[in-house]
Short mmCIF file of C-alpha atoms and ligand atoms in Angstrom, two decimals:
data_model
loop_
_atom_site.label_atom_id
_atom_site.label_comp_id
_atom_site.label_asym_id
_atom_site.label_seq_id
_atom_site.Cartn_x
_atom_site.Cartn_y
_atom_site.Cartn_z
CA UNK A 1 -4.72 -116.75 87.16
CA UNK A 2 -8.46 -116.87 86.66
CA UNK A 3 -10.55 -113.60 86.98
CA UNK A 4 -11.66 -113.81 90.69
CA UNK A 5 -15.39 -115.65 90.62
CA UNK A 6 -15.27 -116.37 87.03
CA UNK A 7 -16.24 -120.09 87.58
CA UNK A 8 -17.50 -121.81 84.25
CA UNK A 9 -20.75 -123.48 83.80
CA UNK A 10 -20.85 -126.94 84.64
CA UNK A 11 -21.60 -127.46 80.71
CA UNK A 12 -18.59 -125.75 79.64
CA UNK A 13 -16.22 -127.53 82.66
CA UNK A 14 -15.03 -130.25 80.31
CA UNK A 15 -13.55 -127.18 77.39
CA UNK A 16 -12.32 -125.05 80.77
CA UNK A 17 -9.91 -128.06 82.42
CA UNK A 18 -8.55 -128.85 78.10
CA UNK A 19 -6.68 -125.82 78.74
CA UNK A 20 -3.09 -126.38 78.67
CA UNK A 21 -2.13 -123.48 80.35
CA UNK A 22 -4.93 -121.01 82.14
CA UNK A 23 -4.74 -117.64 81.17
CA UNK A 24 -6.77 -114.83 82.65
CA UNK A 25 -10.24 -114.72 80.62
CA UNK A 26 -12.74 -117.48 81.41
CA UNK A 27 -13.49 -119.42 78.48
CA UNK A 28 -16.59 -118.40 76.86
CA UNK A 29 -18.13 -121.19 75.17
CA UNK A 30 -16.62 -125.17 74.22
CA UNK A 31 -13.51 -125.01 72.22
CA UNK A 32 -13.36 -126.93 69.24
CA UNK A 33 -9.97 -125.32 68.12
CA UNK A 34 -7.38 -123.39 69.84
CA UNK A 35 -3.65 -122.40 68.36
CA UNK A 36 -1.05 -120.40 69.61
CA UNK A 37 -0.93 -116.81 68.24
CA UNK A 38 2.37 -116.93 65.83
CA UNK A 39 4.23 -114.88 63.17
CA UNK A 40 2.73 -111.82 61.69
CA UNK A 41 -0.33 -112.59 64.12
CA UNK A 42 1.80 -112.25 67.47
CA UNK A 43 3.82 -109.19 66.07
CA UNK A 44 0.58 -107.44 65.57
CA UNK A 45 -0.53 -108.13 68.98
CA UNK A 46 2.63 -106.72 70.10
CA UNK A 47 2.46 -103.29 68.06
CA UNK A 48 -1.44 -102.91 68.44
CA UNK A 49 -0.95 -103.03 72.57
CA UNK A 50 1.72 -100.45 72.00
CA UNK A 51 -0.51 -98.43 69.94
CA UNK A 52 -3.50 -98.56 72.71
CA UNK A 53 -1.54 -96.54 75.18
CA UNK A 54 -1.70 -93.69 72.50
CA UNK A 55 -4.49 -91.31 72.66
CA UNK A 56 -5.46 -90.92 68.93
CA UNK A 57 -6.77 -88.14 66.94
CA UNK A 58 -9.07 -88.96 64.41
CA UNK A 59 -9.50 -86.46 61.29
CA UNK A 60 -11.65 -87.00 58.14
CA UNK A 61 -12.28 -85.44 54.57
CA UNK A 62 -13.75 -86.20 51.39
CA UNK A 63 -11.22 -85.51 48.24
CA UNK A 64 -13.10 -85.20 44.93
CA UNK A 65 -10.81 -87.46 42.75
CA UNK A 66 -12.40 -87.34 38.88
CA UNK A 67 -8.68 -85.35 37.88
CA UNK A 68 -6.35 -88.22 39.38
CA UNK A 69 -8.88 -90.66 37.69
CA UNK A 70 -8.48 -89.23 34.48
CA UNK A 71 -4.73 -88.42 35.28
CA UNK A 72 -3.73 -92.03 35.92
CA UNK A 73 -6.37 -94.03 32.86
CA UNK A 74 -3.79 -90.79 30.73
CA UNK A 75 -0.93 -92.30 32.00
CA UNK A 76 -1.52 -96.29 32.70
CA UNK A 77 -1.00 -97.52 28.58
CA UNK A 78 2.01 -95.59 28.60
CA UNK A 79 3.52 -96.86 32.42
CA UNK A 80 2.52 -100.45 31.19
CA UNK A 81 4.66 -99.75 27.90
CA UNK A 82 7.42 -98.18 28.94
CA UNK A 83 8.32 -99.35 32.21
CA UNK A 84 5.83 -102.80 32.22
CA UNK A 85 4.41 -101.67 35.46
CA UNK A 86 1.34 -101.50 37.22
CA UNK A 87 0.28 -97.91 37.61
CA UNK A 88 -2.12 -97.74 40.97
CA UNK A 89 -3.51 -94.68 43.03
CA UNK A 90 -0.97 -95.68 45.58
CA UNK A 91 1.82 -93.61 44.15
CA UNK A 92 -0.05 -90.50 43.94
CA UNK A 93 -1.02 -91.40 47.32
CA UNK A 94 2.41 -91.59 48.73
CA UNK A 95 4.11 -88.61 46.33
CA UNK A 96 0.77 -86.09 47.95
CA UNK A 97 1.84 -87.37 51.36
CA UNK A 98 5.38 -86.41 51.31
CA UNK A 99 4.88 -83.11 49.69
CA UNK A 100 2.77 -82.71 52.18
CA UNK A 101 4.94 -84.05 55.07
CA UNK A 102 7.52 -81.67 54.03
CA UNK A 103 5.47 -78.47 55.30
CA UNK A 104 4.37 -80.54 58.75
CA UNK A 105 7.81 -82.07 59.66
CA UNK A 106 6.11 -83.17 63.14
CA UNK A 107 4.21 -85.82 61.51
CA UNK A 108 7.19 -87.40 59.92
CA UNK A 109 8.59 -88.26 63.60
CA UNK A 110 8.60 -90.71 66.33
CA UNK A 111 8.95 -90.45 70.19
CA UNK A 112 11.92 -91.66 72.09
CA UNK A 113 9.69 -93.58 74.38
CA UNK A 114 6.35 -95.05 74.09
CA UNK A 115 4.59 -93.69 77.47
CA UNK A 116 6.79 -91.36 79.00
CA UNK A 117 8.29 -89.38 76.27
CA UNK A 118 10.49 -86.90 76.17
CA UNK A 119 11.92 -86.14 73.07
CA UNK A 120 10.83 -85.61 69.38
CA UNK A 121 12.75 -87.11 66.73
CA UNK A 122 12.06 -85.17 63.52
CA UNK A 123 13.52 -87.48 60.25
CA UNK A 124 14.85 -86.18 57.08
CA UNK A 125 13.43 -89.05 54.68
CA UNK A 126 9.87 -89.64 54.05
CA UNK A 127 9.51 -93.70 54.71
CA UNK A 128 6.27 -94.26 54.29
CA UNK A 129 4.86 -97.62 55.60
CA UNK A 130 2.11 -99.66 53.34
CA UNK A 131 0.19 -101.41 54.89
CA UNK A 132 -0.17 -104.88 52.68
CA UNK A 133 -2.99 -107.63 52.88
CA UNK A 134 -1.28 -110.75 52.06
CA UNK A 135 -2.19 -114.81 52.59
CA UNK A 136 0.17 -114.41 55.43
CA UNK A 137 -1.62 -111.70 57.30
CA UNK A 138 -0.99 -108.04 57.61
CA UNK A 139 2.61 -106.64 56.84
CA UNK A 140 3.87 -103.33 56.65
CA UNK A 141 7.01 -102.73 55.02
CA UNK A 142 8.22 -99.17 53.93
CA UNK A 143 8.59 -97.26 51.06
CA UNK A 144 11.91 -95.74 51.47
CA UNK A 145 12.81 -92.06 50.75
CA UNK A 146 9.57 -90.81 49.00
CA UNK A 147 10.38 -87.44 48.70
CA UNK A 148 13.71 -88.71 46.02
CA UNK A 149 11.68 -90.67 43.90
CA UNK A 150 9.34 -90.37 40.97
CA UNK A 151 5.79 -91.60 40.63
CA UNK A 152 7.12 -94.53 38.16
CA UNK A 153 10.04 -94.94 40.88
CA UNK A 154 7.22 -95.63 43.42
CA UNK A 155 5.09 -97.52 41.29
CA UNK A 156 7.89 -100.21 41.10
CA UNK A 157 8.99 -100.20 44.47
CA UNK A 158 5.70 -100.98 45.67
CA UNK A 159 5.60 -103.57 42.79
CA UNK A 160 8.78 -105.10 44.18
CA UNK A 161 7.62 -104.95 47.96
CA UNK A 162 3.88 -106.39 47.32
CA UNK A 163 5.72 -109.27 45.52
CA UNK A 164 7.93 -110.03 48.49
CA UNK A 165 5.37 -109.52 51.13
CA UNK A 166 3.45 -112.01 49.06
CA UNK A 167 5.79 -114.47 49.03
CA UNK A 168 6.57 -113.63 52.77
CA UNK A 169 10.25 -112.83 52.09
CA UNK A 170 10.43 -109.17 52.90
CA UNK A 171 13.54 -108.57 54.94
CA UNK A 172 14.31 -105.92 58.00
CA UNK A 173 15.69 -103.48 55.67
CA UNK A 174 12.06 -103.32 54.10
CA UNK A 175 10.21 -103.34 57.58
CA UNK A 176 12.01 -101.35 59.83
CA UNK A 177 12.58 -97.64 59.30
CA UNK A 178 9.18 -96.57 58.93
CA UNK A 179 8.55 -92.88 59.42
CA UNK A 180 4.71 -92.12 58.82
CA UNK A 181 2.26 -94.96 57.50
CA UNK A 182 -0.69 -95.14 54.34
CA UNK A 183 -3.32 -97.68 54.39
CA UNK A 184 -4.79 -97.90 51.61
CA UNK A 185 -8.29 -100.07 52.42
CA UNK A 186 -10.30 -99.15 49.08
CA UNK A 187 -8.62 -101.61 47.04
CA UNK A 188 -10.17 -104.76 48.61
CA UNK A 189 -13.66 -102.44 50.04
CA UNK A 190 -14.78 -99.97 52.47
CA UNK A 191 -14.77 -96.65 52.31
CA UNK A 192 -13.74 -95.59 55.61
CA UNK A 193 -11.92 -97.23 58.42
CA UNK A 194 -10.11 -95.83 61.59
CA UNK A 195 -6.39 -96.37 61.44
CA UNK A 196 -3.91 -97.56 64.48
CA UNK A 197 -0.49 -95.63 64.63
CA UNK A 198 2.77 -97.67 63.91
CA UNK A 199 4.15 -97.08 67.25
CA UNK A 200 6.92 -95.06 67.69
CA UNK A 201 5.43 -93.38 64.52
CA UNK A 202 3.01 -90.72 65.30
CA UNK A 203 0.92 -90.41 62.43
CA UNK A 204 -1.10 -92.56 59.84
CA UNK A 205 -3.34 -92.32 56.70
CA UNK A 206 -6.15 -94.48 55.66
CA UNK A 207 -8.02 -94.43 52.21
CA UNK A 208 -11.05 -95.33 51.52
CA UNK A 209 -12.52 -96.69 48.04
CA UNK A 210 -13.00 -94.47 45.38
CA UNK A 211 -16.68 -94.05 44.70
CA UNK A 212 -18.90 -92.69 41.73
CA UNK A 213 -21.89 -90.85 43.75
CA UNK A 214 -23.74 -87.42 43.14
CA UNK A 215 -22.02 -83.98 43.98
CA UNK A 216 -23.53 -80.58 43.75
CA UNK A 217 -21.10 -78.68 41.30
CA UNK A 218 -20.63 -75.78 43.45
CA UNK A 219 -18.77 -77.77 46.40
CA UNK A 220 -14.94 -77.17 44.52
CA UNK A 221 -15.42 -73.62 44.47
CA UNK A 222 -14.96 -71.45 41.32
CA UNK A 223 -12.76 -72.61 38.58
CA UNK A 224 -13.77 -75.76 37.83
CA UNK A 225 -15.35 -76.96 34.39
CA UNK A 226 -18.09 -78.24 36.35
CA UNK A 227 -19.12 -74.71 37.84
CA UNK A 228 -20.40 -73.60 34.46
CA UNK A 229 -23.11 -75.72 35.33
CA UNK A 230 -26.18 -74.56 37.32
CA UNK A 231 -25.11 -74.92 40.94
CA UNK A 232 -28.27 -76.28 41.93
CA UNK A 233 -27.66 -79.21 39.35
CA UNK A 234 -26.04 -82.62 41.38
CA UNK A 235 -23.60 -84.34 39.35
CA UNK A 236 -21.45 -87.77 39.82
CA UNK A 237 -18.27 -87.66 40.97
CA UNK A 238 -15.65 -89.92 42.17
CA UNK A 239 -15.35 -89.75 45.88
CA UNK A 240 -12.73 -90.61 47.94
CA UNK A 241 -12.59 -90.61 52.13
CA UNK A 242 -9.33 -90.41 53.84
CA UNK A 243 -9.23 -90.56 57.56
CA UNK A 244 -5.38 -89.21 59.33
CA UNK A 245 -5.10 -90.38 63.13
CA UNK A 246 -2.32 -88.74 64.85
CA UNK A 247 -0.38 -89.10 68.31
CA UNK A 248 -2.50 -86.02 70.33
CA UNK A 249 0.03 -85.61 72.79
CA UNK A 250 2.38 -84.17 70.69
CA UNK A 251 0.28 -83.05 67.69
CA UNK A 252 -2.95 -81.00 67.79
CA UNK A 253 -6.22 -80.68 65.92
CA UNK A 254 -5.11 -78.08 64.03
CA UNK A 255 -2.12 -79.33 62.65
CA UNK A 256 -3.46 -82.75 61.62
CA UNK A 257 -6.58 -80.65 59.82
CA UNK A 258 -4.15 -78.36 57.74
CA UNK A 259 -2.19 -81.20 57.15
CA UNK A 260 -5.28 -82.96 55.71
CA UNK A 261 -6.05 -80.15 53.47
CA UNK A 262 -3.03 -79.72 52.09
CA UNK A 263 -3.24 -83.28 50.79
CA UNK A 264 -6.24 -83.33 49.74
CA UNK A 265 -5.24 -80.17 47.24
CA UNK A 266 -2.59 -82.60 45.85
CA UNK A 267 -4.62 -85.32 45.70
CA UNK A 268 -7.64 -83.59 44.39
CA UNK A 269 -5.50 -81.08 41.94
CA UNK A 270 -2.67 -83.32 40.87
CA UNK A 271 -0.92 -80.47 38.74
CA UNK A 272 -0.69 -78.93 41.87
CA UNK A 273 2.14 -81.09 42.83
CA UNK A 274 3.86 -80.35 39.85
CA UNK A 275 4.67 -76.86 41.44
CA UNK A 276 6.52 -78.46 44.63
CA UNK A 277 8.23 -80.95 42.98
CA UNK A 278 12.03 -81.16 42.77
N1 CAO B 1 -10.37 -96.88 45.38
C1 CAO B 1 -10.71 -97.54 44.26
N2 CAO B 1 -9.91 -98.42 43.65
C2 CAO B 1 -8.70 -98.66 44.20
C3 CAO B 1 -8.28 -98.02 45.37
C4 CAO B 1 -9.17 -97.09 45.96
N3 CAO B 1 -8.85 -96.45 47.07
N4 CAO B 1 -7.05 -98.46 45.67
C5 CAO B 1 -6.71 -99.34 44.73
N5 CAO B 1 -7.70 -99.46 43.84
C6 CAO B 1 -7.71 -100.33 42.66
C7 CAO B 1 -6.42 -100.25 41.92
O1 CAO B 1 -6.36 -99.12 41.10
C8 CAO B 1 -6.48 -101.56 41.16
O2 CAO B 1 -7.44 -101.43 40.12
P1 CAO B 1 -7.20 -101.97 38.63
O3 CAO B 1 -6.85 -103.40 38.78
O4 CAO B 1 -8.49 -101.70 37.95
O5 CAO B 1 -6.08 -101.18 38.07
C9 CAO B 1 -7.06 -102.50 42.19
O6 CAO B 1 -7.77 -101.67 43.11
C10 CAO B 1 -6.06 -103.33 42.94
O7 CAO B 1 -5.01 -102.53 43.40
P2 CAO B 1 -3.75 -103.20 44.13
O8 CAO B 1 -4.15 -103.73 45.44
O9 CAO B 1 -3.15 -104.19 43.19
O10 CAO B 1 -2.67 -102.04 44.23
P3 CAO B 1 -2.63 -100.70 45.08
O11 CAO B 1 -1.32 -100.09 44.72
O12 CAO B 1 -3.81 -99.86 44.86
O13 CAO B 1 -2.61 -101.15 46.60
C11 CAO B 1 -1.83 -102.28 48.55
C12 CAO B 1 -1.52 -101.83 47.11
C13 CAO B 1 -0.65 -103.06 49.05
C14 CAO B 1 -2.05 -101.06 49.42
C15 CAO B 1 -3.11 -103.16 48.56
O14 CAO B 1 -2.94 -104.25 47.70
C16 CAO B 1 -3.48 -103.68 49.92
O15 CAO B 1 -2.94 -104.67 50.41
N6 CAO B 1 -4.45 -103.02 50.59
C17 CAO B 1 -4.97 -103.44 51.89
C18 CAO B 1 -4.31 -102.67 53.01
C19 CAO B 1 -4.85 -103.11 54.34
O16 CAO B 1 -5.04 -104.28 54.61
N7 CAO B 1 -5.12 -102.13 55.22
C20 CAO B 1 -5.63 -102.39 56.52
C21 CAO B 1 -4.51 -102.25 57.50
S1 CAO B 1 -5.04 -102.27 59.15
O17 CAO B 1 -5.41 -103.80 59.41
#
């Protein structure tokens, strides 16, 4: 039924009676167009609603990338050789969030209901939804069992679920199962956005674009090449925002920041994974 009083212009009374079927917002201006929400559109109404009756917890941090860049132009001629595959960020990406995962099990977890819940499910394997902009829309399938597989391993499983999200024949197997969620927004732009849990999930990542922009050389701390260089002096370096919103019923500021920093080591130190790797 029609909000109560919402009576449309006599201008616009023409566009108001075209409508099939009313629906409760007054129409705001003449239509020219109208289509039924469908497909990928209507299932992201459906999981968006779900994810508004979640109180989210927003947490950001800036990750000093110059050793992944260098790490990954090292490695790409030899990926593309070897294994003819792409070599992205998003594997580093997704091998720093499960390491990281492992030490906060709660984020790798979903609820048993989504506004009364009363159970935590924790989950032994690291699926890790992508989110993926295709010509169809938005579509998230899942990167199964992170924590077994290498960063090549990765690098072609994403390979193999961009293709089929592409050609808009992923299958359940590839979209359900999801256990925490990356979206990884700097390759089309942007460098920060606000991300929407995957309900039942109760965490997600997002990743801004890697940027070349002046530092002060002091902000790592000690150790660094870079140090050796007056502190006062600024210095470019490639810049990276990632934003983690969690489920704040169940998971506190606390957690979600420690979590944060303990990616951000991996992702700003990659060697550092070496050391937790099995
Ligand atoms: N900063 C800078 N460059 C980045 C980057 C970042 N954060 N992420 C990716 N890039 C670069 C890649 O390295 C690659 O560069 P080269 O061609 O020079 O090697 C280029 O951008 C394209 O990468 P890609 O998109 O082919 O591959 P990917 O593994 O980095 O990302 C995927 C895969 C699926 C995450 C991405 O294609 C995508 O769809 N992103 C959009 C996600 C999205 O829509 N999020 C919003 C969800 S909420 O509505």
């Amino acid at each position: 039924s029609p909000i109560p009083g919402a009576t449309p212009p006599a201008s616009l009374s023409g566009a108001w009676l075209r409508i099939p079927q009313q629906r409760d917002f007054p129409v705001l201006s003449e239509i020219v167009h109208q289509e039924p929400i469908r497909g990928l559109r209507r299932a992201m109404v459906k999981s968006m609603t779900a994810a508004a009756a979640v109180p989210h917890l927003g947490y950001g941090e800036e990750v000093l990338v110059d050793k992944l860049v260098a790490l990954r132009e090292q490695l790409t001629p030899q990926v593309t050789a070897a294994y003819q595959l792409k070599l992205t960020f998003m594997p580093f990406f997704l091998k720093a969030t499960s390491l990281a995962l492992s030490a906060f099990p709660i984020l790798n977890a979903s609820l048993d209901h989504p506004t009364e819940p009363t159970t935590i499910h924790y989950h032994k394997d690291h699926n890790i939804s992508v989110a993926m902009d295709t010509p169809h829309g938005l579509i998230v399938p899942n990167v199964k069992s992170v924590q077994e597989r290498t960063v090549v391993e990765l690098a072609a499983e994403l390979a193999r679920l961009q293709s089929l999200a592409r050609a808009g024949k992923l299958g359940e197997n590839d979209l359900g199962g999801g256990t925490f969620a990356l979206s990884n927004i700097g390759s089309i732009g942007g460098i920060y956005t606000a991300p929407v849990i995957m309900v039942p999930q109760v965490a997600i990542g997002a990743i801004g674009r890697i940027r070349r922009l002046p530092r002060y050389v002091d902000e790592e701390g000690g150790g660094d090449a870079a140090a050796e260089v007056r502190p006062e002096r600024l210095v470019p370096r490639h810049v990276l925002t990632v934003t983690f919103a969690a489920d704040h019923r169940i998971i506190d500021g606390a957690t979600i920041a420690n979590f944060c920093t303990l990616w951000k080591r991996f992702v700003q130190s990659p060697a550092q994974m070496l050391l937790e790797l099995k």
